[in-house]
Coordinates of C-alpha atoms in Angstrom, one line a residue:
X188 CA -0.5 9.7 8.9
X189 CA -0.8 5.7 9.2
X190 CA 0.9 4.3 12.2
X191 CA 1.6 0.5 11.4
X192 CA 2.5 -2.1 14.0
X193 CA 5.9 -3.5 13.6
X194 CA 5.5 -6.5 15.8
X195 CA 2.4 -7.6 17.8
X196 CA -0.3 -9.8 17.9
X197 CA -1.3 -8.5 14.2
X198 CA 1.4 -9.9 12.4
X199 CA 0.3 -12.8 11.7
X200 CA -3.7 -11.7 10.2
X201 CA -5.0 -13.2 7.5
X202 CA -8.6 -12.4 5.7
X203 CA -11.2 -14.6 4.3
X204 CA -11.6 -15.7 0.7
X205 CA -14.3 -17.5 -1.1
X206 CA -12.9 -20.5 -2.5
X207 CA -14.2 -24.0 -2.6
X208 CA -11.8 -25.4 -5.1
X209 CA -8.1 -26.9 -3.5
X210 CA -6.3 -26.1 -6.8
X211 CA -7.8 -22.4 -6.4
X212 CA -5.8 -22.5 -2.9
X213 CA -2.6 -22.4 -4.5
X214 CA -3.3 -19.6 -6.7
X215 CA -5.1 -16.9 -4.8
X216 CA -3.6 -14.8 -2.7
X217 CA -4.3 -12.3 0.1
X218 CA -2.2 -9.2 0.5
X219 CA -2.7 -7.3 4.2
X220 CA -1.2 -4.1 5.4
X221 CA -1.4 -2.0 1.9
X222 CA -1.0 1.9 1.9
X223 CA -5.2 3.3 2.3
X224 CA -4.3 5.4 -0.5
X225 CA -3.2 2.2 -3.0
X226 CA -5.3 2.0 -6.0
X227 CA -6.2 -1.5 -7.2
X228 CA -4.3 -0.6 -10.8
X229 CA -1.3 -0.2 -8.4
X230 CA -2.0 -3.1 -6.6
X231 CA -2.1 -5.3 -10.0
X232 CA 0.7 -3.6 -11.1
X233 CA 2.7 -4.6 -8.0
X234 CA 1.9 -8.2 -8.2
X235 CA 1.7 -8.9 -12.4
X236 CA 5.4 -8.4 -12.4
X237 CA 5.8 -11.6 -10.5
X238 CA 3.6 -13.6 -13.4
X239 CA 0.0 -13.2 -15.2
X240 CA -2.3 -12.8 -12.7
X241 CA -6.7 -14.0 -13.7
X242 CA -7.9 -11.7 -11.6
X243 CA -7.0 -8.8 -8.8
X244 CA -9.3 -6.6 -6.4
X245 CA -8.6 -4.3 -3.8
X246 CA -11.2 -4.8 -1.3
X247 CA -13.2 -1.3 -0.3
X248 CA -15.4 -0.4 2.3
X249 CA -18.8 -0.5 0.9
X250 CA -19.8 2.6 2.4
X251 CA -17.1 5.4 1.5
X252 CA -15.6 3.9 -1.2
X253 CA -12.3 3.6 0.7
X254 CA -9.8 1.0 1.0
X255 CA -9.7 -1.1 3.7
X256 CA -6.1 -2.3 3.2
X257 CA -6.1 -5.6 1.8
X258 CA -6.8 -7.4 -1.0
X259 CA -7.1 -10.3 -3.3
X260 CA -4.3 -11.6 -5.9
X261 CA -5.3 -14.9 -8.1
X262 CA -2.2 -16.0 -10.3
X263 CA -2.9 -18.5 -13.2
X264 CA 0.3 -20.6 -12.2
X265 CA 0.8 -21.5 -8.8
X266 CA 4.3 -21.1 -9.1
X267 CA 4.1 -17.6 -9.8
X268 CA 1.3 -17.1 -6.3
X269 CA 5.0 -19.1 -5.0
X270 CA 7.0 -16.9 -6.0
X271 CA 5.2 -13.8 -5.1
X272 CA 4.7 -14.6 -1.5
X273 CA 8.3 -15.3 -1.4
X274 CA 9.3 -11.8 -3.3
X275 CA 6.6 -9.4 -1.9
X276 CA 6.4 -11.0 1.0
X277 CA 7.4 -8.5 3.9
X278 CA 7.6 -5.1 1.0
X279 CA 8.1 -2.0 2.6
X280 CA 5.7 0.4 1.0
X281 CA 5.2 3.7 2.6
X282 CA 4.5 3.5 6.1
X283 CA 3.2 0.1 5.6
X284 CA 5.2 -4.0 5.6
X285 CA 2.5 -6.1 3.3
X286 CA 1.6 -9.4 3.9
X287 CA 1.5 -11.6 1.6
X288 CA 0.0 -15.1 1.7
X289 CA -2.4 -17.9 0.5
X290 CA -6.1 -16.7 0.6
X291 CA -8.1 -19.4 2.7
X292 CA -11.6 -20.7 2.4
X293 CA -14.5 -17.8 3.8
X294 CA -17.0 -19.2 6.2
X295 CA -19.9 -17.8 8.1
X296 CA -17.5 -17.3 11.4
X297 CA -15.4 -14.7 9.7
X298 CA -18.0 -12.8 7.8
X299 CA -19.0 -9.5 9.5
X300 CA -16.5 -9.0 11.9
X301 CA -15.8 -4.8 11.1
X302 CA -16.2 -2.7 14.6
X303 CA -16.9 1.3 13.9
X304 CA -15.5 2.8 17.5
X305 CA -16.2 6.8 18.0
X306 CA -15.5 9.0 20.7
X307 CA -11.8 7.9 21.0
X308 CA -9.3 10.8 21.8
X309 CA -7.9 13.0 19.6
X310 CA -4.5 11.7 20.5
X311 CA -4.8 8.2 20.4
X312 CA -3.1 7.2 17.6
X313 CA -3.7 4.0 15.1
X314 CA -0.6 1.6 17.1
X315 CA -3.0 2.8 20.1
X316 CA -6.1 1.7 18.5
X317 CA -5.0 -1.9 17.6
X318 CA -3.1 -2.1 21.1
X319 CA -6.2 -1.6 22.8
X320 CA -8.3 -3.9 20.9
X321 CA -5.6 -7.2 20.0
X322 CA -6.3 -8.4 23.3
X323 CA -9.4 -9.8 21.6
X324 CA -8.6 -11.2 18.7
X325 CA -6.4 -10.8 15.4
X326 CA -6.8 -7.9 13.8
X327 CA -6.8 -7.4 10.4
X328 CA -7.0 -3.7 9.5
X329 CA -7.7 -0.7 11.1
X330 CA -8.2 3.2 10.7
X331 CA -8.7 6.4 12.9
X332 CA -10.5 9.1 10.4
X333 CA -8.5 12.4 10.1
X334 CA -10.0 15.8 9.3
X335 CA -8.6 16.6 5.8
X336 CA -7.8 20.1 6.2
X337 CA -6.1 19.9 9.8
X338 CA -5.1 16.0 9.8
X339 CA -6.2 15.6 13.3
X340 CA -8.4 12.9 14.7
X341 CA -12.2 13.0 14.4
X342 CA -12.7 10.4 17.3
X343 CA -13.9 8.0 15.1
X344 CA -12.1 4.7 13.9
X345 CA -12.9 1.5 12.7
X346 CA -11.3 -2.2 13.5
X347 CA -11.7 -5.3 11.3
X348 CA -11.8 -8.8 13.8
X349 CA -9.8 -11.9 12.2
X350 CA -13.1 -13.4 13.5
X351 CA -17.1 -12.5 14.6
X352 CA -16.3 -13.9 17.3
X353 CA -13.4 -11.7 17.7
X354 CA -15.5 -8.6 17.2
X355 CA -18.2 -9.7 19.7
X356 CA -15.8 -9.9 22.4
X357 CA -14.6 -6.7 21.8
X358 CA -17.9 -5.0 21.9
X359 CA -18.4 -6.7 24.8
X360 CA -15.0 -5.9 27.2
X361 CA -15.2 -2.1 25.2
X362 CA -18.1 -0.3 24.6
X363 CA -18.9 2.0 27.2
X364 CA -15.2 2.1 28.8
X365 CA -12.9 5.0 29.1
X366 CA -9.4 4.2 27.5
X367 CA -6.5 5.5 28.8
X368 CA -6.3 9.6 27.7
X369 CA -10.3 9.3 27.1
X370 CA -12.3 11.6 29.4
X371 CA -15.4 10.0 28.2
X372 CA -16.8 6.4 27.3
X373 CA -16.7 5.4 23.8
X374 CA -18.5 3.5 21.6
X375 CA -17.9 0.2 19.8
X376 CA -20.5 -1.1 17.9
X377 CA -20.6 -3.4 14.5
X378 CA -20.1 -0.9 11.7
X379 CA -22.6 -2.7 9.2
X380 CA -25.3 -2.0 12.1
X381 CA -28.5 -1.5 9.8
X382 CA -29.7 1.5 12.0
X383 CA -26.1 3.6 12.0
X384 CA -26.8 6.1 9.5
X385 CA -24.1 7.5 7.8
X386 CA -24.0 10.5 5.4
X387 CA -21.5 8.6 2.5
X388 CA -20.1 12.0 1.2
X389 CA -19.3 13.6 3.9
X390 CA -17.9 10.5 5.6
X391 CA -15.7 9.5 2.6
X392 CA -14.1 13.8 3.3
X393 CA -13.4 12.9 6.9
X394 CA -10.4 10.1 5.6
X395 CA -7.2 11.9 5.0
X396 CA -6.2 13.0 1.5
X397 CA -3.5 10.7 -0.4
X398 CA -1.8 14.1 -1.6
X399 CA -1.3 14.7 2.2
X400 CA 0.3 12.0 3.7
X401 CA 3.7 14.2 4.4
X402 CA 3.5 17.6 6.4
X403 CA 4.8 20.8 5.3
X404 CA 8.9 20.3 5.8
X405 CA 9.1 17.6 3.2
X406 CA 7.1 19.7 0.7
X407 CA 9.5 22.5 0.8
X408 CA 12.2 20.4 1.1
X409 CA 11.7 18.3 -2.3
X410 CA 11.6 21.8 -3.7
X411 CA 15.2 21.6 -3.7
X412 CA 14.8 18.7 -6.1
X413 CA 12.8 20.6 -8.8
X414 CA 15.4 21.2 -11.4
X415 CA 16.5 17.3 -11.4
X416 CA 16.8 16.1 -15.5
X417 CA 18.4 13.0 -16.7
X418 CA 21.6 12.8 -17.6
X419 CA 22.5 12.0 -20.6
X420 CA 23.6 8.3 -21.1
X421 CA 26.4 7.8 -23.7
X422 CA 25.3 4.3 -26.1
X423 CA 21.9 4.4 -25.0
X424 CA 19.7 2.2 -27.1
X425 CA 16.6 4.3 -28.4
X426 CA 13.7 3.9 -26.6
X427 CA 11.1 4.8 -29.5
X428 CA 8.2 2.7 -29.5
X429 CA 7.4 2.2 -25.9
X430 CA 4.9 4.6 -24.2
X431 CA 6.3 5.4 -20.5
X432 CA 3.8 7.6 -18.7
X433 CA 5.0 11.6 -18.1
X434 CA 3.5 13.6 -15.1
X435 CA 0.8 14.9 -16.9
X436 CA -1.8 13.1 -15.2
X437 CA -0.4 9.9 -14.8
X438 CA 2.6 10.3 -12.1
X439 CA 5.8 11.4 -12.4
X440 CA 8.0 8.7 -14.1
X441 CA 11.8 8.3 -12.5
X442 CA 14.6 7.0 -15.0
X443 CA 17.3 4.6 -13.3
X444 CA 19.9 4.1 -14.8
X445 CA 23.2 1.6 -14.4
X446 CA 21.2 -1.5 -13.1
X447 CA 22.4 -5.1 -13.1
X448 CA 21.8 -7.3 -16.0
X449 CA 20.0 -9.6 -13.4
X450 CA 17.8 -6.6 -12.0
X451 CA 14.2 -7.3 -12.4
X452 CA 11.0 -5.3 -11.7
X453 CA 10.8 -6.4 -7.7
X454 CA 13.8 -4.4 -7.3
X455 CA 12.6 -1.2 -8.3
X456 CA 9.6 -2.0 -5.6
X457 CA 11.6 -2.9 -2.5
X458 CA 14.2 0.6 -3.5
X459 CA 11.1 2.8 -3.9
X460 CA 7.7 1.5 -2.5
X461 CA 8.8 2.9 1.2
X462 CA 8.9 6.7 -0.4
X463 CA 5.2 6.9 -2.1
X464 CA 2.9 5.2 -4.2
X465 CA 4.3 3.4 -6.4
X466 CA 1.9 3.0 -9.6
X467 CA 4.6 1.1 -12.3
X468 CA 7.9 0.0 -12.8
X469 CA 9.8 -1.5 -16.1
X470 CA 13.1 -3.0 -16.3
X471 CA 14.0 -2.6 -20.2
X472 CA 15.4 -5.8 -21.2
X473 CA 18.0 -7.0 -24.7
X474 CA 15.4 -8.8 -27.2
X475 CA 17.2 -11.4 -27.4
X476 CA 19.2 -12.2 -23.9
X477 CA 16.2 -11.2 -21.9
X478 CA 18.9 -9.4 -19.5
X479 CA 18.2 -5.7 -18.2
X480 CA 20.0 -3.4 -20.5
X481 CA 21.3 -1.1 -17.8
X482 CA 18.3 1.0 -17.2
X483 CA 14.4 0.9 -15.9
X484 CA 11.5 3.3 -15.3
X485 CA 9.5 4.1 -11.9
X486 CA 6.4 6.3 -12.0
X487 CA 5.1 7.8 -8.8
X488 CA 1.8 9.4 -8.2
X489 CA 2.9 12.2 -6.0
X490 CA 5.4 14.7 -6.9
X491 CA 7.1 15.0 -3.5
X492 CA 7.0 11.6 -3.0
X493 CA 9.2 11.2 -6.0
X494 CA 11.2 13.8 -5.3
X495 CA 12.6 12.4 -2.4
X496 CA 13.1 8.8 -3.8
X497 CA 15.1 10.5 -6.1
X498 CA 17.4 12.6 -3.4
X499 CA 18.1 9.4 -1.3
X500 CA 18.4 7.1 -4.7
X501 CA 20.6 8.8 -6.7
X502 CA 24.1 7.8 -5.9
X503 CA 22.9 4.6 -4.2
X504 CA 25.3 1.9 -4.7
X505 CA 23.2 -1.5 -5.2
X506 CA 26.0 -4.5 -5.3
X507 CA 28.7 -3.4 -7.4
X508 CA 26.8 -0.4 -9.0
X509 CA 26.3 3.2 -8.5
X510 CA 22.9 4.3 -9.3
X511 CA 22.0 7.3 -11.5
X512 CA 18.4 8.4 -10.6
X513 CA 16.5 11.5 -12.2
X514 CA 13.0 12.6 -13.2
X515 CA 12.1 11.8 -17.0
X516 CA 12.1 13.8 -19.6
X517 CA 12.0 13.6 -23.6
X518 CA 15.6 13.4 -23.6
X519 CA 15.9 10.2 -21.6
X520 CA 15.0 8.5 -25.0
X521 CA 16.8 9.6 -27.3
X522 CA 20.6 8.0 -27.6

């Protein structure tokens, strides 16, 4: 699993972002710190229920395919790339706190600054990782790779600089030392390095599966959860006509129920972005008020996941409420 840094010399990272145009500034945004195992749908999810957003991507590594845990969010309204930094700004989701915040200009001094580091120890964690290398520079991501049967380290990791410069240095102070808990030297060399030569499938196995992020315990403890159903909800108004996702294939959609008229979609995230992936939310809203009618929908990609959101949830008192929180099923919309 993901260690992330609570407080440190990474906090304050930022990545690069073409832009030449000073009005695009205050549009496009740059999110650091997001879950490896975030899709970009998820990630455009997240951020169009601030406003309408022109364009989103979640930035990959160009060899495995992977995410590298940050990405790009341009608004069409500034006031909306406002409001989201202020909203999402500091979002617990999973083991990760984003970062949210204006993209700035790219230039040749922060191009090319991702460090692939092997023969680290089998123990060192990711919070290791970055400790060892922040003395050099801001970091932006990192990663150890994980054996996807046995979750245990494969040696190998990979840094991301703030800066070239950055990166250099590291190489420099690094490559060939023992770190503590090492028994041998490792290796830190610029992962787009023309003569490493990777095998891309079997590279892309080594990251650790998104359906295993939680060990055993929690599996067989969400068990317990399996026979959760919605209640049913006295005066609902019939849903018919909207199309909320069901498990089959999709995620596992979560009813809500006795929400705030004021409640709007960012709630749902902050409540349950720390249990799982997180791939929509939907306040139903009165036609003609605009005001939440009472109720909203969360769909989560993994079962367990979902399952526990729902144990801690359900009987959560937000402000003056109590929440009801269940798995959805064809009842939910009928009233």
């Amino acid at each position: 699993m993901e260690t992330q840094l609570s407080n440190g010399p990474t906090c304050n990272n930022t990545a690069n972002f073409e832009s030449s145009n000073t009005e695009d500034s205050k549009t496009n945004l740059i999110v650091n710190y997001l879950p490896q195992n975030m899709t970009q749908e998820e990630l455009k999810s997240l951020f169009g229920s601030i406003g309408e957003i022109e364009s989103c991507k979640l930035v990959r590594d160009k060899i495995t395919g992977q995410s590298l845990g940050y990405g790009f969010v341009n608004y069409i309204d500034p006031k909306d790339a406002e409001k989201a930094i202020n909203t999402l700004n500091g979002l617990r989701l999973q083991t990760k706190t984003i970062k949210v915040s204006y993209a700035r200009p790219s230039s040749a001094s922060i191009r090319d600054a991702n460090l692939y580091v092997s023969g680290l120890p089998k123990t060192m964690t990711q919070k290791e990782l970055e400790q060892l290398f922040s003395q050099y520079g801001r970091i932006i991501t990192s990663r150890i790779l994980v054996d996807q049967v046995t979750g245990v380290s494969r040696g190998v990791g990979f840094i991301r600089f703030d800066k070239r410069i950055e990166a250099e240095e590291a190489i420099k102070g690094l490559n060939g030392q023992k770190p503590p808990g090492a028994t041998e030297p490792i290796t830190v060399k610029f992962a787009n390095n023309p003569s490493q030569k990777v095998n891309h499938t079997i590279l892309s196995q080594l990251y650790q599966s998104p359906n295993r992020r939680y060990p055993g315990p929690l599996a067989q403890q969400a068990q317990r959860f399996s026979r959760f159903s919605p209640m049913t909800i006295d005066g609902m108004t019939s849903l018919a006509g909207i199309n909320f996702p069901g498990h089959a294939g999709t995620g596992w959609c979560i009813f809500v129920y006795n929400l705030a008229p004021d409640a709007d979609e960012s709630i749902l995230w902050q409540m349950f972005g720390p249990f799982g992936a997180v791939t929509n939310v939907k306040v139903i809203r009165d036609f003609n008020t605009n005001k939440c009618k009472g109720f909203g929908f969360v769909t989560m990609t993994n079962y367990d996941e979902a399952a526990m959101a729902i144990a801690s949830l359900n009987g959560y008192r937000l402000g003056d409420r109590v929440l009801q929180v269940s798995f959805k099923t064809s009842k939910t919309h009928k009233a």
